PDB file of C-alpha atoms in Angstrom:
ATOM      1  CA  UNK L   1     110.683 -70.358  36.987  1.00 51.00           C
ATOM      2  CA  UNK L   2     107.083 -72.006  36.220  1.00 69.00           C
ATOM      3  CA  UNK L   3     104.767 -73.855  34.873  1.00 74.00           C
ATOM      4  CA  UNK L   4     101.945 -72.696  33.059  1.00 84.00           C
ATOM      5  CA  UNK L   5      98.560 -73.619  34.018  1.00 87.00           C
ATOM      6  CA  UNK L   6      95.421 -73.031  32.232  1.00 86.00           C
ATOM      7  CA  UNK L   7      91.764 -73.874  33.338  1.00 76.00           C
ATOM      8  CA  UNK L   8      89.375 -74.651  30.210  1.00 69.00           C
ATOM      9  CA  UNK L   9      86.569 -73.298  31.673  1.00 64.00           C
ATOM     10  CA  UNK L  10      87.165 -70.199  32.591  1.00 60.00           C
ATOM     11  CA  UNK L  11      87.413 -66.906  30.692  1.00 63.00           C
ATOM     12  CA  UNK L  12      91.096 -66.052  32.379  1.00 58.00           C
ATOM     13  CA  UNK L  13      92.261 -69.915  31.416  1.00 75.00           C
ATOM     14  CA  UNK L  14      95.827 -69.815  32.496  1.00 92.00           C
ATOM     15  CA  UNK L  15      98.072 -68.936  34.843  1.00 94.00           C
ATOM     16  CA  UNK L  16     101.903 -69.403  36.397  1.00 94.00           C
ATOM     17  CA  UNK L  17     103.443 -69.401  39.379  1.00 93.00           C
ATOM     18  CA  UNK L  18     106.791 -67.542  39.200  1.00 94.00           C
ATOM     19  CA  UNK L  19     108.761 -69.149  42.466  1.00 91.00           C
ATOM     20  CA  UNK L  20     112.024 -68.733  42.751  1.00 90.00           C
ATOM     21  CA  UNK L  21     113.937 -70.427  45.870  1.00 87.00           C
ATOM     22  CA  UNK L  22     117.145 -68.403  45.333  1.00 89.00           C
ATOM     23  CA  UNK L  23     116.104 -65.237  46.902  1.00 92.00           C
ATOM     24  CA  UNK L  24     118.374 -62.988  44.841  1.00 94.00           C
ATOM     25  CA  UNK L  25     116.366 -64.057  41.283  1.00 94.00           C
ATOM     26  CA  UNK L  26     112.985 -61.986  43.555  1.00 96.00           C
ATOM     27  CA  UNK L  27     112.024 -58.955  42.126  1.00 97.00           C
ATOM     28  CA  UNK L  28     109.956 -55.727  42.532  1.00 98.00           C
ATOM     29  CA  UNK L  29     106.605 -54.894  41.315  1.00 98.00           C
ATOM     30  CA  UNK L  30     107.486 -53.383  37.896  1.00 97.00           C
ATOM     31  CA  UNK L  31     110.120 -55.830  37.267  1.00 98.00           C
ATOM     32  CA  UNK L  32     107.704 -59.033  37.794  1.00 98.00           C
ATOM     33  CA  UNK L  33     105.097 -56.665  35.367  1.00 97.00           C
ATOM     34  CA  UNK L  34     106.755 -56.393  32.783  1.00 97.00           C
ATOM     35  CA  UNK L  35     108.027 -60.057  33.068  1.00 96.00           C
ATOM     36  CA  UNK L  36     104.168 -60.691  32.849  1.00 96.00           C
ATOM     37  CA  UNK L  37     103.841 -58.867  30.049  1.00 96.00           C
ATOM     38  CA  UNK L  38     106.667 -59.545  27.860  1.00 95.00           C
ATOM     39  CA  UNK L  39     105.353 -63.768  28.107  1.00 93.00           C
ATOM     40  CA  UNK L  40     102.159 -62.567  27.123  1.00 93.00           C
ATOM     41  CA  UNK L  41      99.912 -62.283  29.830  1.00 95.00           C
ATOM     42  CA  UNK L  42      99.695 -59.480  33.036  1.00 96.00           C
ATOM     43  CA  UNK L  43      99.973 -59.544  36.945  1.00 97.00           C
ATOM     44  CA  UNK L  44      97.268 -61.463  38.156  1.00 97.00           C
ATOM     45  CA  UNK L  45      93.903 -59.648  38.758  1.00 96.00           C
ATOM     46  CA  UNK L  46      90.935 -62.164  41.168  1.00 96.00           C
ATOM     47  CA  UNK L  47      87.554 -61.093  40.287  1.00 93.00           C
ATOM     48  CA  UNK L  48      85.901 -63.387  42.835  1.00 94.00           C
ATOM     49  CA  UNK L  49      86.233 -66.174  45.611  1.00 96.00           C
ATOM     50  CA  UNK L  50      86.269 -68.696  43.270  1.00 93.00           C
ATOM     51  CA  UNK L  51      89.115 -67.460  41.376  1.00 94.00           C
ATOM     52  CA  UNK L  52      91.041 -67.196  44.818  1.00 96.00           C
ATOM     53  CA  UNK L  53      90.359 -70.464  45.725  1.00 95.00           C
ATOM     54  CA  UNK L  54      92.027 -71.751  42.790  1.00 93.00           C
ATOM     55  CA  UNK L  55      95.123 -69.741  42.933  1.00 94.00           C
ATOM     56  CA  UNK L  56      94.955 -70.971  47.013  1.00 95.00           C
ATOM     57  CA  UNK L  57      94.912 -74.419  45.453  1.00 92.00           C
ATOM     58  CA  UNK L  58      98.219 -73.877  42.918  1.00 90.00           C
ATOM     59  CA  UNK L  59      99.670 -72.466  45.923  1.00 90.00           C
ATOM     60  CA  UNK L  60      99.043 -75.398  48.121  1.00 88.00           C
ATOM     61  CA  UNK L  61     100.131 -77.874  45.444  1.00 83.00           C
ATOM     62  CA  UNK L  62     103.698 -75.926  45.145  1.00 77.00           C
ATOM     63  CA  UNK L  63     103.781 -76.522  48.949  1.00 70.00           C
ATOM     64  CA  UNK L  64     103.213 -80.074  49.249  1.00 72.00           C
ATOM     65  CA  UNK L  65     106.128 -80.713  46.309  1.00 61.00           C
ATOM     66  CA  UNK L  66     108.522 -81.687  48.654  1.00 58.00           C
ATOM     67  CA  UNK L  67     111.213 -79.682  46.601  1.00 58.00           C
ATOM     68  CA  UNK L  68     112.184 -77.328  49.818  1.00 59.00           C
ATOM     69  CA  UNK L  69     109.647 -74.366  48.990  1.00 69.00           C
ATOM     70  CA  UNK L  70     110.444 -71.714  51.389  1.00 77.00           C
ATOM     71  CA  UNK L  71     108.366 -68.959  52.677  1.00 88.00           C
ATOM     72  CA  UNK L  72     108.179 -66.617  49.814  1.00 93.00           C
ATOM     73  CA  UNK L  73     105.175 -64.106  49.137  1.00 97.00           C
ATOM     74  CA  UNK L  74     103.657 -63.022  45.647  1.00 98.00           C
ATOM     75  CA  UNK L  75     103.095 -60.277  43.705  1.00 98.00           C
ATOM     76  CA  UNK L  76      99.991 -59.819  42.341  1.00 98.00           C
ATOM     77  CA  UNK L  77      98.574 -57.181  40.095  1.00 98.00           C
ATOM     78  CA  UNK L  78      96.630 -54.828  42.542  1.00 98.00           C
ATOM     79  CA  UNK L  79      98.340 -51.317  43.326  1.00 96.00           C
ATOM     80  CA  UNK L  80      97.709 -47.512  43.778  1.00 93.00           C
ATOM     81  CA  UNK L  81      99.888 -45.059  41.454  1.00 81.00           C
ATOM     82  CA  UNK L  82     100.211 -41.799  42.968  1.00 72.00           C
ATOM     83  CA  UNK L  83      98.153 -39.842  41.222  1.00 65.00           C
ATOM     84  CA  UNK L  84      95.313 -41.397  42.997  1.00 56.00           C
ATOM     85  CA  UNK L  85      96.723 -38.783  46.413  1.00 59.00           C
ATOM     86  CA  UNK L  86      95.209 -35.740  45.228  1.00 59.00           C
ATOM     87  CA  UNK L  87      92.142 -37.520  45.386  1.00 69.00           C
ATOM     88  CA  UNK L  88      90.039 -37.339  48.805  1.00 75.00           C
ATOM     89  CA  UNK L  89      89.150 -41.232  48.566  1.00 83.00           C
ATOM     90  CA  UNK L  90      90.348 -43.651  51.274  1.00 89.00           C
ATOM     91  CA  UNK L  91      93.382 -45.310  50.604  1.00 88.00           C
ATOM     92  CA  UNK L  92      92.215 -48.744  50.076  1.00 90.00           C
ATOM     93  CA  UNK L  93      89.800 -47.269  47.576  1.00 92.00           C
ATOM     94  CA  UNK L  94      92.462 -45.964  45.604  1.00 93.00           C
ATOM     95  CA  UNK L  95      93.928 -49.771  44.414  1.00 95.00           C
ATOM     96  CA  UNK L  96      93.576 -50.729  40.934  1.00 96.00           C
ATOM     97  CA  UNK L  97      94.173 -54.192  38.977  1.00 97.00           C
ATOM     98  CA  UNK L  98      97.061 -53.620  36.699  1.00 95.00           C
ATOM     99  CA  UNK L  99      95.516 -55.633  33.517  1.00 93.00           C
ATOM    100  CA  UNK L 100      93.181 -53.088  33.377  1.00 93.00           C
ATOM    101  CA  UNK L 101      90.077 -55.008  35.261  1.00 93.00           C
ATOM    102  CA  UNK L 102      87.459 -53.376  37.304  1.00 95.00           C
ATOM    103  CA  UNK L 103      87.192 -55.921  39.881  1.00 95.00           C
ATOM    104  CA  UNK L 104      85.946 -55.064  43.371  1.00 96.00           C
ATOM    105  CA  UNK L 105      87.338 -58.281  44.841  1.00 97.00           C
ATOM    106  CA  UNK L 106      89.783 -57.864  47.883  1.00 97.00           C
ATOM    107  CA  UNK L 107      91.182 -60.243  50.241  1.00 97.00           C
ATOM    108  CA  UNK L 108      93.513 -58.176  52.715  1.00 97.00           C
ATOM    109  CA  UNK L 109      94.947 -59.427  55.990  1.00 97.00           C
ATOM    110  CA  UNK L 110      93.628 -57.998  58.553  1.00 94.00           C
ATOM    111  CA  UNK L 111      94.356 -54.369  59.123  1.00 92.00           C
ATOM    112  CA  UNK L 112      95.555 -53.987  55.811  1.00 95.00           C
ATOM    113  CA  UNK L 113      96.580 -51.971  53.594  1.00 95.00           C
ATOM    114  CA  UNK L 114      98.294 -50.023  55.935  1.00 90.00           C
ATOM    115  CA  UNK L 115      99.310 -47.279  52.810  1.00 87.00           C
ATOM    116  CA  UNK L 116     101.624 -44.847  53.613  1.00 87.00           C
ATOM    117  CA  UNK L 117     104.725 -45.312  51.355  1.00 91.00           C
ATOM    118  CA  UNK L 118     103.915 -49.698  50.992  1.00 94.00           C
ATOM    119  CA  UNK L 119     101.550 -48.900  47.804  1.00 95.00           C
ATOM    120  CA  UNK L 120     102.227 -52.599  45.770  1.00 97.00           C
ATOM    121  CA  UNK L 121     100.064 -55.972  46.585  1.00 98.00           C
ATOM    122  CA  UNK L 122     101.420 -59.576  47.352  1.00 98.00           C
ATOM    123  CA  UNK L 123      99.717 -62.716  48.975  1.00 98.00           C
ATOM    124  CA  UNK L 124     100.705 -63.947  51.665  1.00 97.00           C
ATOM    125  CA  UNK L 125     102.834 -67.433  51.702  1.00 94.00           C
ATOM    126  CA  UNK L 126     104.577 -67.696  54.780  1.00 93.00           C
ATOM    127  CA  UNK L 127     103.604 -71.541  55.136  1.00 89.00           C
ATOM    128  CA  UNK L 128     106.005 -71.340  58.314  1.00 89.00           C
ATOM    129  CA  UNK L 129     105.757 -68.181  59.914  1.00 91.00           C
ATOM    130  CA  UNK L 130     103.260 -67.999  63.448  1.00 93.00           C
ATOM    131  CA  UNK L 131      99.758 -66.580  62.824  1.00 94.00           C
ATOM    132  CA  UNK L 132      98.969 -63.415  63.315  1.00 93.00           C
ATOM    133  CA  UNK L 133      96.113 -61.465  64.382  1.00 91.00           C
ATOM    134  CA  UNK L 134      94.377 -62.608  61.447  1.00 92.00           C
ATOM    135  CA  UNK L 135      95.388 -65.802  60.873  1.00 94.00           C
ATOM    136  CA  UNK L 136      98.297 -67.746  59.066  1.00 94.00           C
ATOM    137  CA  UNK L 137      99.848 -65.436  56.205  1.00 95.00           C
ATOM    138  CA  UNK L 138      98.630 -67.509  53.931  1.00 94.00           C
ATOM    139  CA  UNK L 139      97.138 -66.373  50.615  1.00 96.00           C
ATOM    140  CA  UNK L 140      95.522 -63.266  51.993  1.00 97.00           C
ATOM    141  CA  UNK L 141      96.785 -59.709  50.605  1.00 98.00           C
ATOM    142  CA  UNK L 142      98.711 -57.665  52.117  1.00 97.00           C
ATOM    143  CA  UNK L 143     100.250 -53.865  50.722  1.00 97.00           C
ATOM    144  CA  UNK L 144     103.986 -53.612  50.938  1.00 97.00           C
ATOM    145  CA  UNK L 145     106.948 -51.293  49.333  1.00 97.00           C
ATOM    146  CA  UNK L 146     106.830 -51.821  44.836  1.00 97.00           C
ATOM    147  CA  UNK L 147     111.010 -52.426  45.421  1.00 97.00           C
ATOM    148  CA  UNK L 148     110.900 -55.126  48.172  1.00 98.00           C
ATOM    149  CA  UNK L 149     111.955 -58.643  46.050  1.00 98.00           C
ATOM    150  CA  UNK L 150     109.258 -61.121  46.013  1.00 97.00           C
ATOM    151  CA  UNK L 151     107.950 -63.981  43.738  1.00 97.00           C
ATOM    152  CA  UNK L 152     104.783 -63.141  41.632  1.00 97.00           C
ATOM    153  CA  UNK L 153     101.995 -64.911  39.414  1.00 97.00           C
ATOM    154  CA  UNK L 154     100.920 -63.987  35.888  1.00 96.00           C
ATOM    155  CA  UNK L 155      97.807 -64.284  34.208  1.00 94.00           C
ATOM    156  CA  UNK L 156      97.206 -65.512  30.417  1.00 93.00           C
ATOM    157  CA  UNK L 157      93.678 -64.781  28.632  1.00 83.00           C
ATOM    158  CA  UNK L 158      91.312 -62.608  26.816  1.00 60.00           C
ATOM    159  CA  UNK L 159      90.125 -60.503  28.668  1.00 51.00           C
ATOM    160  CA  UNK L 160      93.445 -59.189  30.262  1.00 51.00           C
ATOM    161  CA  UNK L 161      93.483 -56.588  27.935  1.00 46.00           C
ATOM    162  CA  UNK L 162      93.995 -53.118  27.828  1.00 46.00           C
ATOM    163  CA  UNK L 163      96.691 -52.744  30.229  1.00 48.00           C
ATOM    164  CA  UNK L 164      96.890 -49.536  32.434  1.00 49.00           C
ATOM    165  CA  UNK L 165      99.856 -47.541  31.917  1.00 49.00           C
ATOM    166  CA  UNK L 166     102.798 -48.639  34.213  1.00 47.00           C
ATOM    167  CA  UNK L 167     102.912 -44.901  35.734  1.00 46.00           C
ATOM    168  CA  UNK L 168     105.189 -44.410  38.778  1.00 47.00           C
ATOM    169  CA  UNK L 169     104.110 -46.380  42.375  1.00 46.00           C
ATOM    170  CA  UNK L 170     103.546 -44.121  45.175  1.00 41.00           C
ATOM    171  CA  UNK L 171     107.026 -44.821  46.462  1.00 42.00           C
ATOM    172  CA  UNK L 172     109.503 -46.153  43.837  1.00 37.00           C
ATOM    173  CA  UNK L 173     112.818 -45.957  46.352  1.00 42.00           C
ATOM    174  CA  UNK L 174     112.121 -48.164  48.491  1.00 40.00           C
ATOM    175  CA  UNK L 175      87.725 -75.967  43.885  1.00 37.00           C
ATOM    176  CA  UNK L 176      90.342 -77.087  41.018  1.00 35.00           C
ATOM    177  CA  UNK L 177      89.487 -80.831  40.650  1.00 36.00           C
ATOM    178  CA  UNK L 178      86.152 -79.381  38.985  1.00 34.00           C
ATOM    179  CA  UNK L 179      88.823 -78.147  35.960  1.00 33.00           C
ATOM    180  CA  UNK L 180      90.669 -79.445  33.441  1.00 32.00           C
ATOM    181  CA  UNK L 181      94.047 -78.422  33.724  1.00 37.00           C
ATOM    182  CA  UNK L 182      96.837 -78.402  31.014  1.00 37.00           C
ATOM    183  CA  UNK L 183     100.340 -77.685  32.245  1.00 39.00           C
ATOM    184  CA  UNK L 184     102.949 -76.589  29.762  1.00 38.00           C
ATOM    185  CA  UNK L 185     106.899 -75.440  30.623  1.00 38.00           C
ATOM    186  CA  UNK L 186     107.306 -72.010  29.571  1.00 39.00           C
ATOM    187  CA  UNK L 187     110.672 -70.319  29.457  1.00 42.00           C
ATOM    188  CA  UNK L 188     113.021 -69.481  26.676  1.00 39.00           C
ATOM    189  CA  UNK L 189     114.032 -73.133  24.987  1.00 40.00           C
ATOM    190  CA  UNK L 190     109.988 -74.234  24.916  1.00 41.00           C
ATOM    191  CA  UNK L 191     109.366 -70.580  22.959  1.00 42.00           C
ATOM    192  CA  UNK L 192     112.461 -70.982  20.725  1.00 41.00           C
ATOM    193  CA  UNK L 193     111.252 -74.640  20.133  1.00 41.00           C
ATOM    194  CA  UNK L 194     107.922 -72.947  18.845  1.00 41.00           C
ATOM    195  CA  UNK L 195     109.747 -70.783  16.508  1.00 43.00           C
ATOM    196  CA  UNK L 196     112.340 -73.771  15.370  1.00 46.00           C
ATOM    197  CA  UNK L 197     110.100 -76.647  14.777  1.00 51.00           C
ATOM    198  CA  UNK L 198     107.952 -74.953  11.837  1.00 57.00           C
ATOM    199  CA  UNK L 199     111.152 -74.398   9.864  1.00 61.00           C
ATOM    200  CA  UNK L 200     112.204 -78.031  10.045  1.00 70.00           C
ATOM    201  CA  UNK L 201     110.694 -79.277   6.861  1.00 70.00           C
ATOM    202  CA  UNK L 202     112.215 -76.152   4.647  1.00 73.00           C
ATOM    203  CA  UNK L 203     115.892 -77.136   6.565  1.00 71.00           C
ATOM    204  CA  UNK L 204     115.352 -80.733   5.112  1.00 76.00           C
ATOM    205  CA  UNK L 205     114.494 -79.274   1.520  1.00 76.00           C
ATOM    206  CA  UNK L 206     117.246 -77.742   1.409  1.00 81.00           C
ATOM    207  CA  UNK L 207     119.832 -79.973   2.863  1.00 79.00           C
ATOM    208  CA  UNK L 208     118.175 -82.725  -0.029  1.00 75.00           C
ATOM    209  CA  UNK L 209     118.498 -79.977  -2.744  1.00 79.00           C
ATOM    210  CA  UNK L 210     122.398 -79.393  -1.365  1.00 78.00           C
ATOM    211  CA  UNK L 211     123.144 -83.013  -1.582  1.00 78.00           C
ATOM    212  CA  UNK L 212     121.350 -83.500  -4.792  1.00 80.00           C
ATOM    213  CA  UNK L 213     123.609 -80.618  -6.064  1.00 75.00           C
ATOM    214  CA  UNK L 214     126.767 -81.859  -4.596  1.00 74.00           C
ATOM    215  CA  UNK L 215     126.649 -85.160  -5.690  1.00 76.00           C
ATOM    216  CA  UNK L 216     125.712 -84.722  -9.342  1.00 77.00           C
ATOM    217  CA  UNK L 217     128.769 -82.275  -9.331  1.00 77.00           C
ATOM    218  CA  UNK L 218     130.978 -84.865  -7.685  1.00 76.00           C
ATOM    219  CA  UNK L 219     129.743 -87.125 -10.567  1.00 72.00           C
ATOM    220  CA  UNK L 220     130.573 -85.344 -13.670  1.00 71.00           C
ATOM    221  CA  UNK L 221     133.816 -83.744 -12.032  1.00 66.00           C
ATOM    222  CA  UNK L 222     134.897 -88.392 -11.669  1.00 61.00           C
ATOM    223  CA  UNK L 223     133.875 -88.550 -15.120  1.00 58.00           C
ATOM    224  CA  UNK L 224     135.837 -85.394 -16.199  1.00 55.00           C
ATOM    225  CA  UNK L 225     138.585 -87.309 -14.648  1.00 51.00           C
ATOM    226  CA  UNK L 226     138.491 -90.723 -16.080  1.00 50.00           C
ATOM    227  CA  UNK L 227     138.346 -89.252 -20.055  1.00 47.00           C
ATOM    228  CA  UNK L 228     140.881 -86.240 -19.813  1.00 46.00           C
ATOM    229  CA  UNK L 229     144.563 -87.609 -19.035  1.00 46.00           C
ATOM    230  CA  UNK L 230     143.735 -89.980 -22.373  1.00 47.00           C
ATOM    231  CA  UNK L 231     141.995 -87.574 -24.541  1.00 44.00           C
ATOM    232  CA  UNK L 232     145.224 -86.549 -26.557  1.00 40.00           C
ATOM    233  CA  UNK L 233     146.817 -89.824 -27.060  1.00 40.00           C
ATOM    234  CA  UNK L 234     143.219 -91.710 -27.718  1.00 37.00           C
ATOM    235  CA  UNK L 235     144.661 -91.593 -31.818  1.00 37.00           C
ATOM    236  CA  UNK L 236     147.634 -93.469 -31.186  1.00 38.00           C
ATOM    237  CA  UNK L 237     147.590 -97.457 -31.081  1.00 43.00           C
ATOM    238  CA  UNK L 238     149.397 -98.731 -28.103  1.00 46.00           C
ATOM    239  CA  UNK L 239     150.653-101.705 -30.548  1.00 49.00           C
ATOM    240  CA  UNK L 240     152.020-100.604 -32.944  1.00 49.00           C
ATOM    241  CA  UNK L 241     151.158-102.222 -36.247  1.00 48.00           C
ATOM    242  CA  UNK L 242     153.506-103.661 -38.622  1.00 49.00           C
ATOM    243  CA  UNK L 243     153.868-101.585 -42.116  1.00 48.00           C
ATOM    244  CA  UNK L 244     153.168-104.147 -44.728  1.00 47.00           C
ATOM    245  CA  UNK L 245     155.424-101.547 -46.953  1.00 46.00           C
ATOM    246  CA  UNK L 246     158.104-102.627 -44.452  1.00 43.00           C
ATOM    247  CA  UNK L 247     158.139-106.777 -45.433  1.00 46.00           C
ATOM    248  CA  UNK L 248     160.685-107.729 -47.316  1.00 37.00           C
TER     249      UNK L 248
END
């Protein structure tokens, strides 16, 4: 569904779009967590401008691939669990990053988040829809309900670490040429390749030992052959000798 992307000079190095044109394969906000976090990395947490501008810039390149993107938000890892109600904070106070940072970073739309039961974050990326009062929906946050089916982008790195526990959403019904960037596929065959290539050189030691076996066998069971129909007649001369007893 991605590519992997990671930034060498930065402490949260790498990062993936998950896009997926078929709009059935979009999923909720748990569902594209725990994708996150069973490849490894989280829901993607911005702790500044900077870091926005890049994922802007990843978003802008998937865009411009002239392979039919669609309009298609993204999750990303910034939500309020419900136990933050019986506190008497405002609701946009009551957001937290998912990966456990304490970023103060926001970038909502304008007039957002509008709370109420919509309690799970995407970016915009309507790349076709009319502005708004605030502008193209493009790349700024907006709240919306943790089951509606979107894409979402995961973040790789140290400091990702500890995650907050899932818990239960409020309602569960309903500048990168400065970088050097590495892309790598990710997906099940390039992880099964990891786990596959290490064991080549023990496969070859023992397909040599196998053949060394088999053949030596095949060899003595030939030679087995070429003595044994003989062995009991080896005695007896096949021409016959005249008896010198037998002259007359």
């Amino acid at each position: 569904s991605g590519q992997k992307v990671c930034y060498g000079d930065l402490k949260h190095s790498c990062y993936k779009l998950a896009y997926f044109q078929d709009l059935s394969r979009r999923v909720g906000f748990q569902e594209a967590r725990q994708a996150c976090e069973i490849d490894g990395g989280a829901l993607l947490s911005l702790e500044s401008e900077t870091e926005q501008q890049l994922i802007e810039n990843m978003l802008q390149n998937l865009t411009k691939s002239g392979s039919g993107i669609s309009d298609g938000d993204f999750w990303i890892g910034l939500w309020r669990s419900s136990d933050g109600l019986a506190t008497s904070s405002p609701c946009p106070d009551l957001y937290q990053w998912a990966d456990g940072s304490i970023s103060p970073f926001r970038n909502w739309y304008t007039d957002e988040p509008s709370c109420g039961s919509e309690a799970c974050v995407v970016m915009y990326h309507q790349p076709t829809a009319n502005p708004g009062l605030g502008g193209p929906y493009l790349y700024q946050w907006n709240d919306d309900r943790c089951n509606m089916k979107h894409n979402f982008i995961c973040k790789y790195g140290l400091g990702i670490f500890p995650m907050v526990p899932a818990g239960n959403p409020y309602d569960t019904s309903k500048p990168e040429d400065q970088y050097h960037v590495i892309a790598t596929e990710t997906g099940i065959i390039p992880n099964l390749i990891y786990v596959v290539i290490p064991t080549i050189p023990l496969l070859l030691l023992i397909l040599v030992a196998f053949g060394t076996c088999c053949f030596q066998m095949l060899h003595k069971s030939k030679g087995r052959t070429k003595t044994s129909p003989n062995q009991s007649t080896l005695w007896i001369s096949k021409t016959p000798r005249k008896d010198s007893s037998m002259e007359v």
